[in-house]
XYZ file of C-alpha atoms in Angstrom:
691
model
C -85.981 8.283 17.309
C -82.588 9.007 17.734
C -80.635 10.924 15.735
C -76.897 11.620 15.407
C -75.637 15.111 17.098
C -73.195 16.843 14.221
C -70.892 19.137 16.394
C -68.454 21.421 15.415
C -65.919 23.011 17.159
C -63.550 25.914 15.960
C -60.846 28.611 16.642
C -60.982 30.988 14.712
C -58.670 33.826 16.387
C -61.036 37.012 15.426
C -58.870 39.150 18.432
C -59.315 42.463 19.547
C -58.870 44.964 15.918
C -55.247 46.144 17.845
C -53.924 42.907 18.250
C -54.962 41.634 14.664
C -51.996 40.538 12.188
C -54.161 38.776 9.522
C -54.129 41.140 6.460
C -57.492 40.446 5.683
C -59.950 42.795 7.081
C -63.117 40.894 9.516
C -65.732 40.895 7.267
C -63.844 38.744 4.601
C -62.549 36.230 7.102
C -65.825 35.703 8.587
C -67.239 35.595 5.156
C -64.595 32.506 4.598
C -65.587 30.897 7.820
C -68.731 31.117 7.516
C -68.641 29.622 3.480
C -66.172 27.142 4.275
C -68.979 25.644 6.855
C -71.923 26.330 4.801
C -69.908 24.379 1.347
C -69.626 20.954 3.526
C -71.894 18.696 2.359
C -75.165 19.237 3.175
C -75.438 15.719 5.011
C -72.184 16.506 6.928
C -72.843 20.403 7.643
C -72.949 20.388 11.748
C -76.043 21.196 13.662
C -74.336 22.772 16.634
C -71.111 25.206 15.695
C -68.912 26.179 18.960
C -66.843 28.962 18.164
C -63.403 30.302 20.018
C -61.655 33.597 20.382
C -64.592 35.714 18.816
C -62.904 38.543 20.639
C -63.588 41.176 17.730
C -67.204 42.831 17.820
C -66.888 43.254 14.197
C -66.176 39.561 13.328
C -69.178 38.763 15.880
C -71.231 40.742 13.993
C -70.038 39.385 10.401
C -70.680 35.832 11.527
C -73.781 36.213 12.719
C -75.427 38.281 9.580
C -73.128 35.009 7.690
C -75.133 32.131 9.441
C -78.191 33.074 11.364
C -80.387 31.770 8.347
C -79.368 27.932 8.954
C -78.357 28.589 12.706
C -81.173 30.546 13.988
C -80.031 29.790 17.136
C -77.501 31.105 19.053
C -75.533 32.392 21.591
C -73.783 35.336 20.800
C -71.913 36.861 23.524
C -70.689 35.547 26.747
C -69.031 37.899 29.764
C -68.677 38.226 33.148
C -71.875 39.212 34.933
C -70.088 41.634 37.546
C -66.566 42.405 37.096
C -65.878 44.541 33.948
C -62.825 42.992 32.528
C -61.348 43.933 29.433
C -62.581 41.527 27.027
C -65.245 38.671 26.768
C -65.063 34.579 27.156
C -64.219 34.918 23.219
C -67.057 32.306 23.215
C -69.926 31.748 20.477
C -72.510 29.019 19.568
C -74.817 28.865 16.640
C -77.314 25.993 16.528
C -80.147 24.665 13.847
C -81.724 22.702 17.252
C -83.744 24.584 19.142
C -82.333 25.438 22.527
C -83.743 23.720 25.667
C -84.749 25.285 28.847
C -82.113 24.612 31.273
C -83.010 23.407 35.163
C -81.050 26.437 36.489
C -83.539 28.747 34.185
C -82.843 30.283 31.137
C -81.904 28.606 27.599
C -78.014 29.380 28.617
C -75.633 29.138 31.255
C -72.276 30.517 31.675
C -70.111 30.173 34.584
C -66.796 32.473 35.087
C -63.340 30.324 35.787
C -62.033 31.513 39.682
C -58.885 31.072 38.188
C -57.024 32.349 35.316
C -53.483 34.032 35.001
C -51.576 35.999 32.265
C -53.217 37.729 29.206
C -56.152 35.194 30.145
C -56.993 37.175 33.162
C -57.822 40.105 30.628
C -60.668 37.773 29.523
C -64.107 36.688 31.007
C -62.666 33.002 30.762
C -65.171 30.461 31.677
C -67.610 27.490 30.540
C -70.956 27.919 28.508
C -73.432 25.343 28.921
C -76.825 25.086 26.285
C -78.865 21.814 25.490
C -80.332 20.628 22.494
C -82.070 17.599 21.543
C -79.585 15.219 19.696
C -79.557 11.429 19.909
C -80.745 11.946 23.628
C -83.222 14.182 24.784
C -81.816 15.867 26.275
C -78.096 16.444 25.609
C -76.048 19.158 26.989
C -73.026 20.772 25.532
C -70.613 22.489 27.334
C -68.241 24.813 25.382
C -64.953 26.583 26.339
C -61.659 28.106 26.108
C -58.990 26.937 28.517
C -55.965 28.424 30.368
C -53.138 29.496 27.049
C -49.917 28.440 27.834
C -47.042 30.911 26.882
C -43.914 28.631 26.450
C -42.905 26.781 23.861
C -43.516 23.511 25.424
C -46.817 24.287 26.163
C -46.443 23.176 30.043
C -46.825 26.638 31.301
C -50.136 26.748 33.542
C -50.509 23.305 33.930
C -52.126 23.640 37.536
C -54.682 26.199 36.552
C -56.298 24.136 33.523
C -56.481 21.145 35.989
C -58.822 23.240 37.989
C -60.935 24.623 35.353
C -61.352 21.009 34.635
C -62.673 20.137 38.107
C -64.464 23.709 37.766
C -66.357 22.072 34.242
C -67.062 19.234 36.167
C -68.952 20.664 39.204
C -71.107 22.720 36.595
C -72.091 19.956 34.767
C -72.985 17.860 38.276
C -74.795 21.285 39.396
C -77.082 21.317 36.099
C -77.549 17.171 36.268
C -79.048 17.442 39.687
C -80.066 14.401 40.846
C -80.075 12.542 37.160
C -77.227 10.811 36.214
C -78.681 10.520 32.363
C -78.362 13.959 32.588
C -74.505 14.132 33.005
C -73.832 11.278 30.865
C -75.818 12.446 28.325
C -73.101 15.085 27.186
C -70.260 16.551 25.825
C -67.483 19.163 26.522
C -66.127 20.774 23.536
C -63.695 24.005 22.523
C -59.811 24.916 22.575
C -58.756 23.578 25.536
C -54.854 24.444 25.794
C -53.653 20.835 26.503
C -51.035 19.856 23.757
C -52.551 16.223 22.768
C -50.212 14.895 19.995
C -47.332 12.758 20.263
C -45.052 15.810 20.570
C -46.113 16.799 23.773
C -43.382 16.435 26.134
C -45.315 17.668 29.515
C -47.256 14.316 29.289
C -50.665 16.925 30.801
C -52.963 14.848 28.516
C -52.357 11.554 30.495
C -52.603 13.449 33.668
C -56.047 14.989 32.935
C -57.645 11.938 31.816
C -56.358 9.407 34.118
C -59.277 7.941 34.509
C -59.302 8.825 38.528
C -62.453 8.524 40.119
C -64.297 11.751 41.675
C -61.673 13.536 38.878
C -63.298 15.460 35.303
C -60.919 12.511 33.910
C -62.713 9.700 35.485
C -65.867 11.390 34.372
C -64.867 12.406 30.746
C -62.665 10.972 28.381
C -61.229 12.543 24.844
C -63.387 11.436 22.285
C -60.419 11.483 19.354
C -58.176 8.848 21.770
C -61.410 6.616 22.870
C -62.460 6.032 19.024
C -60.333 6.877 16.606
C -58.001 4.137 16.433
C -57.693 0.873 14.876
C -59.369 -1.916 17.177
C -56.943 -3.248 20.115
C -54.324 -0.483 19.141
C -53.880 2.591 20.477
C -51.215 4.101 18.328
C -52.315 7.393 17.316
C -51.235 6.555 13.679
C -53.723 9.820 13.113
C -52.856 11.586 16.542
C -56.027 14.383 15.797
C -54.166 17.669 15.273
C -56.146 20.666 15.239
C -53.771 23.561 14.171
C -50.432 24.393 12.687
C -47.617 26.445 13.648
C -47.472 29.239 11.620
C -43.817 29.561 12.541
C -42.762 26.217 12.260
C -44.660 24.676 10.429
C -45.403 22.071 12.761
C -48.902 20.219 13.631
C -50.161 20.219 17.106
C -53.205 19.381 19.049
C -55.525 21.746 21.038
C -59.110 21.158 20.444
C -61.325 18.557 21.616
C -64.564 16.940 22.091
C -64.851 15.285 25.631
C -67.044 12.480 26.487
C -68.671 10.193 29.699
C -66.120 7.627 29.866
C -67.104 3.945 29.164
C -70.535 4.590 27.808
C -73.263 2.007 28.014
C -75.793 0.804 25.383
C -78.926 3.325 26.558
C -76.756 6.222 28.703
C -73.389 8.433 26.981
C -72.369 9.681 23.545
C -69.865 8.482 21.930
C -68.080 9.329 18.318
C -68.828 7.978 15.800
C -66.333 9.843 13.176
C -64.153 12.353 14.472
C -62.120 15.110 11.337
C -61.058 18.443 10.333
C -62.480 18.838 7.558
C -61.490 22.699 7.023
C -58.647 23.832 7.210
C -57.989 27.766 5.847
C -55.324 29.602 5.158
C -53.027 30.767 8.101
C -54.056 34.348 7.373
C -57.602 33.329 8.456
C -57.004 30.960 11.012
C -54.298 28.469 11.890
C -57.019 26.020 13.674
C -58.597 23.579 12.071
C -62.683 22.598 12.632
C -62.914 19.451 14.565
C -66.513 17.861 13.312
C -67.864 15.151 15.748
C -70.006 12.968 14.317
C -71.775 11.548 17.570
C -74.188 8.754 18.309
C -75.206 6.478 20.731
C -73.883 3.215 21.230
C -74.073 0.605 18.488
C -72.105 -2.418 17.282
C -68.613 -1.659 15.103
C -69.576 1.973 15.606
C -66.279 3.873 15.278
C -62.956 2.780 14.045
C -61.715 1.449 17.710
C -64.818 -0.951 17.629
C -63.984 -1.601 13.858
C -64.832 -4.813 11.748
C -61.251 -6.853 11.227
C -61.616 -7.864 8.487
C -58.461 -9.751 7.781
C -59.401 -11.859 10.881
C -62.395 -13.192 9.619
C -62.802 -16.406 7.305
C -63.466 -15.297 3.758
C -66.561 -17.127 1.551
C -63.595 -18.657 -0.213
C -61.226 -19.739 2.892
C -59.735 -22.434 0.994
C -59.430 -20.910 -2.399
C -55.968 -19.430 -1.334
C -55.076 -18.893 -5.775
C -57.643 -16.682 -5.760
C -59.216 -13.308 -4.650
C -60.617 -13.547 -1.313
C -64.205 -12.105 -0.757
C -66.208 -11.442 2.274
C -70.227 -10.460 3.182
C -71.795 -9.278 5.670
C -75.319 -8.198 6.865
C -75.170 -5.626 9.697
C -77.876 -3.553 11.121
C -77.949 0.431 12.263
C -80.009 0.489 15.641
C -80.643 3.741 14.877
C -81.117 6.590 12.104
C -77.649 7.618 10.894
C -75.400 5.647 12.399
C -71.902 4.094 11.269
C -70.466 1.383 10.675
C -67.028 1.017 10.476
C -64.469 -2.215 8.615
C -60.945 -2.361 9.300
C -58.258 -3.774 7.215
C -55.114 -3.926 8.561
C -52.907 -4.166 5.024
C -52.072 -2.482 2.508
C -53.742 -3.645 -1.095
C -56.070 -3.066 -2.929
C -59.780 -3.959 -2.099
C -63.332 -3.576 -3.860
C -66.479 -3.092 -2.411
C -70.102 -3.730 -3.175
C -72.631 -2.428 -0.897
C -76.233 -3.763 -1.258
C -78.898 -0.649 -1.991
C -79.572 2.102 0.716
C -75.824 1.593 1.863
C -73.005 3.701 0.757
C -68.858 3.835 1.953
C -66.386 5.524 1.895
C -62.677 5.086 2.795
C -60.029 6.422 5.157
C -56.237 5.862 5.804
C -55.183 4.541 9.134
C -53.284 8.023 9.595
C -56.122 9.963 8.134
C -59.443 10.489 9.262
C -60.223 13.304 7.790
C -59.579 12.818 3.655
C -61.931 10.280 2.046
C -59.192 8.017 -0.587
C -60.995 8.291 -4.244
C -61.704 5.362 -5.629
C -59.547 4.112 -8.292
C -62.317 2.352 -10.693
C -65.423 0.808 -10.478
C -65.608 -2.935 -10.783
C -68.836 -4.963 -12.253
C -69.301 -8.161 -10.368
C -69.948 -9.334 -13.894
C -66.382 -8.642 -15.471
C -64.550 -11.161 -12.433
C -62.928 -14.228 -13.090
C -66.001 -16.951 -11.706
C -64.791 -18.515 -9.481
C -64.316 -14.977 -7.760
C -68.116 -13.621 -8.705
C -69.761 -16.639 -7.432
C -67.866 -16.710 -4.551
C -69.246 -12.989 -3.818
C -73.140 -14.109 -5.255
C -73.265 -17.282 -3.519
C -72.616 -15.541 -0.172
C -74.354 -14.357 3.072
C -75.254 -11.621 1.543
C -76.738 -11.329 -2.084
C -74.810 -9.144 -4.026
C -76.251 -8.468 -7.740
C -73.949 -9.921 -10.357
C -74.390 -6.646 -12.170
C -74.241 -4.517 -9.563
C -70.420 -1.651 -9.443
C -68.549 -2.293 -6.856
C -65.920 0.939 -5.728
C -61.908 0.171 -5.956
C -59.751 1.742 -3.310
C -56.097 1.223 -3.493
C -54.618 2.212 -0.079
C -50.141 2.284 1.172
C -50.940 1.519 4.317
C -53.624 -0.088 6.346
C -57.199 1.736 5.982
C -60.384 1.907 6.897
C -63.895 1.400 5.030
C -67.037 3.676 6.499
C -70.482 2.315 5.607
C -73.567 4.653 6.863
C -77.265 4.915 4.677
C -77.395 6.496 1.573
C -80.093 8.505 3.559
C -79.528 10.069 7.280
C -82.966 8.213 7.729
C -81.952 5.020 7.247
C -82.171 2.284 9.893
C -82.582 -1.550 10.097
C -80.449 -4.360 7.878
C -78.217 -4.356 4.892
C -75.116 -5.591 4.062
C -71.764 -4.968 1.826
C -69.428 -7.372 0.020
C -65.167 -7.061 0.300
C -63.290 -8.398 -2.015
C -59.511 -8.534 -1.937
C -57.479 -7.855 -4.675
C -54.627 -10.680 -5.465
C -53.536 -9.971 -9.264
C -55.136 -13.570 -11.011
C -57.105 -10.992 -13.994
C -56.760 -7.255 -15.313
C -59.641 -6.758 -12.953
C -58.183 -7.985 -9.972
C -54.797 -6.638 -10.512
C -53.056 -5.387 -7.167
C -52.569 -1.615 -8.025
C -49.076 0.210 -7.182
C -48.143 2.711 -4.676
C -45.203 4.973 -5.448
C -41.808 3.781 -3.832
C -43.919 1.176 -1.746
C -42.802 -2.301 -1.894
C -46.043 -4.205 -2.899
C -45.568 -8.825 -1.876
C -48.292 -10.363 -4.530
C -48.672 -13.302 -1.997
C -48.367 -15.768 -4.679
C -49.979 -19.134 -4.075
C -47.340 -22.151 -3.220
C -46.816 -24.893 -5.439
C -50.227 -23.501 -6.975
C -50.942 -21.418 -10.133
C -52.466 -17.810 -9.474
C -56.131 -17.982 -10.887
C -56.168 -20.055 -14.544
C -52.706 -19.070 -16.124
C -50.257 -17.511 -12.769
C -49.829 -14.633 -13.994
C -50.406 -11.950 -11.083
C -50.994 -8.449 -13.011
C -50.391 -5.428 -11.406
C -51.612 -1.795 -12.321
C -50.201 1.478 -12.384
C -51.890 4.970 -12.797
C -49.606 7.459 -14.113
C -50.509 11.114 -13.129
C -49.609 14.089 -14.763
C -46.992 16.159 -13.726
C -48.070 20.084 -13.510
C -45.876 20.389 -16.480
C -47.534 17.963 -18.245
C -44.482 16.939 -20.440
C -43.572 13.030 -20.333
C -41.276 11.629 -17.729
C -39.578 8.058 -17.267
C -40.962 5.579 -14.604
C -39.736 2.353 -13.720
C -40.751 -0.359 -12.218
C -38.309 -2.792 -10.331
C -39.280 -6.391 -9.563
C -37.004 -7.783 -6.789
C -36.041 -11.242 -7.092
C -33.805 -12.653 -4.299
C -34.030 -16.304 -5.505
C -32.086 -14.883 -8.897
C -35.353 -17.701 -10.853
C -36.232 -17.240 -14.185
C -39.432 -14.462 -14.657
C -41.277 -12.651 -17.150
C -42.182 -8.977 -16.469
C -44.243 -7.718 -19.524
C -45.720 -4.183 -19.216
C -49.299 -3.846 -21.044
C -51.311 -0.258 -21.695
C -55.060 -0.239 -20.272
C -56.239 -2.529 -23.619
C -54.022 -5.045 -22.860
C -51.722 -4.963 -25.255
C -48.355 -6.032 -24.997
C -45.780 -3.171 -24.877
C -42.768 -4.279 -23.929
C -41.620 -7.723 -22.317
C -38.604 -8.083 -20.169
C -37.183 -12.157 -19.199
C -34.309 -12.207 -16.592
C -33.363 -14.126 -13.567
C -31.565 -10.887 -12.248
C -31.837 -9.898 -8.775
C -33.657 -6.834 -9.822
C -35.400 -7.253 -12.666
C -36.395 -3.787 -14.450
C -38.969 -2.087 -17.281
C -39.420 1.106 -18.112
C -41.673 3.203 -19.580
C -41.527 6.821 -20.857
C -44.915 8.640 -21.032
C -47.405 10.725 -19.580
C -50.930 10.226 -17.438
C -52.168 6.741 -18.493
C -53.256 3.506 -16.586
C -50.818 0.187 -17.345
C -50.116 -3.226 -16.439
C -47.356 -5.060 -15.510
C -48.276 -8.680 -15.671
C -45.253 -11.399 -13.626
C -45.301 -14.647 -14.857
C -43.042 -17.519 -13.144
C -41.158 -20.443 -14.007
C -42.301 -22.264 -11.775
C -45.385 -22.220 -9.048
C -42.704 -23.077 -5.915
C -41.449 -19.584 -6.502
C -43.173 -16.573 -4.147
C -40.685 -14.740 -3.537
C -41.551 -11.719 -5.246
C -42.159 -7.643 -4.464
C -42.521 -5.066 -6.950
C -42.130 -1.646 -6.539
C -43.279 1.383 -8.535
C -39.913 4.324 -8.498
C -41.619 7.034 -9.711
C -39.738 10.198 -10.065
C -42.335 12.471 -9.244
C -42.565 14.798 -5.806
C -46.069 16.436 -4.530
C -46.431 19.555 -3.581
C -49.544 18.997 -1.136
C -52.083 22.227 -1.608
C -53.301 22.792 1.862
C -52.963 25.273 4.641
C -49.649 24.554 4.995
C -48.580 26.319 1.464
C -47.434 29.734 2.246
C -44.901 32.622 1.896
C -44.736 34.675 4.781
C -43.027 37.917 5.738
C -40.578 37.766 8.332
C -39.530 41.160 8.351
C -40.436 43.589 5.526
C -37.663 45.173 3.182
C -36.072 48.519 4.756
C -37.575 50.635 8.224
C -40.723 48.743 8.779
C -42.524 51.908 10.617
C -42.575 53.878 6.830
C -45.257 51.566 4.481
C -45.710 48.211 3.679
C -43.639 46.867 0.510
C -45.081 46.615 -2.876
C -44.103 43.137 -4.598
C -44.491 41.310 -7.431
C -44.587 37.510 -7.774
C -43.840 34.275 -9.920
C -43.641 30.928 -8.793
C -42.824 28.227 -10.928
C -43.417 24.476 -10.769
C -40.818 22.694 -13.272
C -40.552 26.381 -15.217
C -44.407 26.045 -15.747
C -45.881 29.647 -14.237
C -48.586 28.433 -11.829
C -48.553 32.214 -9.903
C -47.995 35.418 -10.905
C -49.615 39.006 -9.205
C -48.082 41.541 -7.055
C -49.286 42.786 -3.719
C -48.577 46.539 -2.139
C -49.468 46.185 0.958
C -46.772 43.578 2.449
C -46.494 44.005 6.315
C -43.933 42.523 8.935
C -45.664 39.083 10.137
C -48.332 38.586 7.382
C -48.958 36.482 4.847
C -49.437 36.635 1.050
C -53.248 36.888 0.676
C -54.593 34.415 -1.690
C -51.927 32.508 -2.618
C -53.080 29.255 -1.625
C -56.728 29.800 -3.149
C -55.218 31.324 -5.935
C -52.682 28.335 -6.717
C -55.693 26.306 -6.679
C -57.432 27.975 -9.421
C -54.324 27.506 -11.762
C -54.050 23.813 -11.406
C -57.866 22.959 -11.440
C -57.587 26.037 -14.936
C -54.431 23.221 -16.535
C -55.377 20.418 -14.789
C -58.745 19.896 -15.265
C -59.040 18.198 -11.808
C -59.063 18.876 -8.054
C -56.091 20.682 -6.711
C -54.629 18.735 -3.583
C -51.050 18.735 -4.895
C -49.082 19.192 -7.857
C -46.699 16.710 -8.833
C -43.211 18.167 -10.463
C -39.970 15.884 -10.633
C -37.398 19.182 -10.650
C -38.058 21.951 -8.493
C -40.749 24.668 -7.292
C -38.955 28.209 -7.807
C -40.323 31.803 -6.136
C -39.116 35.016 -7.374
C -39.891 38.335 -5.997
C -39.318 41.641 -7.408
C -39.496 44.695 -5.104
C -41.330 47.261 -6.956
C -41.372 50.850 -4.365
C -38.729 52.851 -2.685
C -35.328 53.230 -2.641
C -34.279 49.113 -3.870
C -36.971 49.326 -6.124
C -36.689 46.566 -8.405
C -34.682 44.984 -6.382
C -35.051 40.916 -7.206
C -34.621 37.518 -5.100
C -36.174 34.159 -4.810
C -35.459 30.519 -3.450
C -36.335 27.123 -4.836
C -38.077 23.913 -3.427
C -36.172 21.095 -4.746
C -37.736 17.495 -5.247
C -37.118 15.034 -3.254
C -34.617 12.397 -3.847
C -34.139 9.031 -2.431
C -32.234 9.476 0.947
C -35.190 11.956 1.430
C -37.979 11.245 4.482
C -41.226 10.426 2.418
C -42.666 13.423 3.486
C -40.699 16.305 4.078
C -41.985 20.021 5.389
C -39.651 22.358 3.456
C -38.660 26.421 3.731
C -37.117 28.502 1.084
C -35.427 31.526 2.075
C -35.590 34.539 -0.051
C -33.523 37.979 1.308
C -33.814 41.485 -0.679
C -31.193 43.623 -0.018
C -32.266 47.278 1.316
C -29.157 50.534 2.576
C -32.223 50.368 5.719
C -32.780 46.522 6.633
C -32.762 43.676 4.569
C -36.137 42.117 3.807
C -36.446 38.230 4.724
C -39.213 36.448 3.464
C -40.089 32.443 3.581
C -41.952 30.019 1.499
C -43.420 27.156 2.886
C -44.083 23.708 1.352
C -44.967 20.066 2.352
C -43.876 17.621 0.068
C -44.413 13.925 -0.704
C -42.748 10.876 -2.693
C -47.010 10.480 -2.818
C -50.030 12.168 -2.549
C -50.820 12.606 0.909
C -54.472 13.003 0.120
């Protein structure tokens, strides 16, 4: 019985001792890398891990020590079989699955590339190959790290990389011999050093995967480009970034999983899902782990083949004044398969799964971070006509089962799978598109996003022609009240009533107006509110509602750091001793000292410390901090001639003129007779939570 193959590739930047720039020792880095993998939910842990750039023997030893019990099968070191070059390949592989013998003999194969250049010539660059029992038995895994570019545009040595792609193809053909299935049922994984994101000026990605016969790109394709986009839409809403530049914060894409082009129903792996679930602080590695859930083809098994929900007839197509309902039956041909649904609109949707199924939601611009449900909804609480459409459909959703409510500011995906990896067979789900005719079917507002409720023309919405919007106001980090504004755009200047209610549906304030913009305000803190729109005539349909929030959100991911561009004084005389305080709207979120700050390093454990502080204060997950004014960095130098010299910087909240998402930096300069110190605070700020 075919099962999924979960494959991870990760460039962990364990360079030789003399080239290490991280202020963390190699054992700590190996521990954090291993712990991040083992801390993934057990169902999402990789079966096979491919590491790049494990050049450090000490790092290799510690990775093996931390992972060998969960991953008993490994390829520890691959180096040139004849020539004594300065470094090995940097490749390392761990597997929960036993290795199968290769036709060429042994449990693994390593072939050294014929061409390399620059510093890459100092390493045994090549391709390793193993076989395991994946969705196909056997499944061939080729793991590699291709020639690097040394220029800013990543155009250097494109010809050498082209030769290396051809070399990999020839190795796989040799291993497959005369059996086409053995060639088709494989995957190539690793850091390919091809910049595959929209910022690439070289066009190398398109050249590599041009589809020309008898070439690597004619036989294999980039799985992210194949699978991780909406159906019939090749736009890279989520470009699949796998690395962020430590200097500029600009994300890049270098890491890949490549599978057979145009696989059919019985031959060839496909990616049911690809994501980058581990993004550690830059002091560990600036690359992100790329995880693939690889399996055989099934109907609607990837985002690219998802069910286009809103293009299908609903269970209640004639009732346009009510929330719309869809129910569907699906079938999984093998264990641990995925089924995807695409919702080509922003909005609020509730999802009910029959027993044995579970659902997760992803914005189309982010296949890694799941959307958190905003509520749990029982069918028993729905308006009767809507509940009847759900329970009377082709999938018999029980009236008292609970559904998860998801709200997205952009089109999004639903991913269904069995609650157990062993599930296969038929099951079903029901989906409700909220139209706002009741508090339970309210349309959730997202900050700064104008929502058109799509009111029915010439008939009342629901029974009372009231449209409910829901607002879930977060705390700002200071936990002090702030002013929120809700604006109804009413360009036809018709008479309307806008009422603000609390979570118990008790009216707080009411505004009646025929202004072009009808505003209602709220001073307070974390709470759930409802805004009710009543129109004077059901022929009036030209409205949008916007939540004009004053909050900015600082993302707590690997982009948040403080970098030492140049330590104070003369660099060779010793490291700086520093104290750092960080404030969010004048509330301290970090306070610590560091007695070993060297040029080129990041402040150690800064991100984890800030996250811990946020969790302690907010009692919730530390994905972001909300603020209205500023994030302040105050630094004090406590050693040397310039002892107690201090400086700081501020990162301001976003203004209406700013983009929705801004990469912000703040410069800190400390004066010294023997050389000023320069430090940079990095942060990504959004007008809404980015995940």
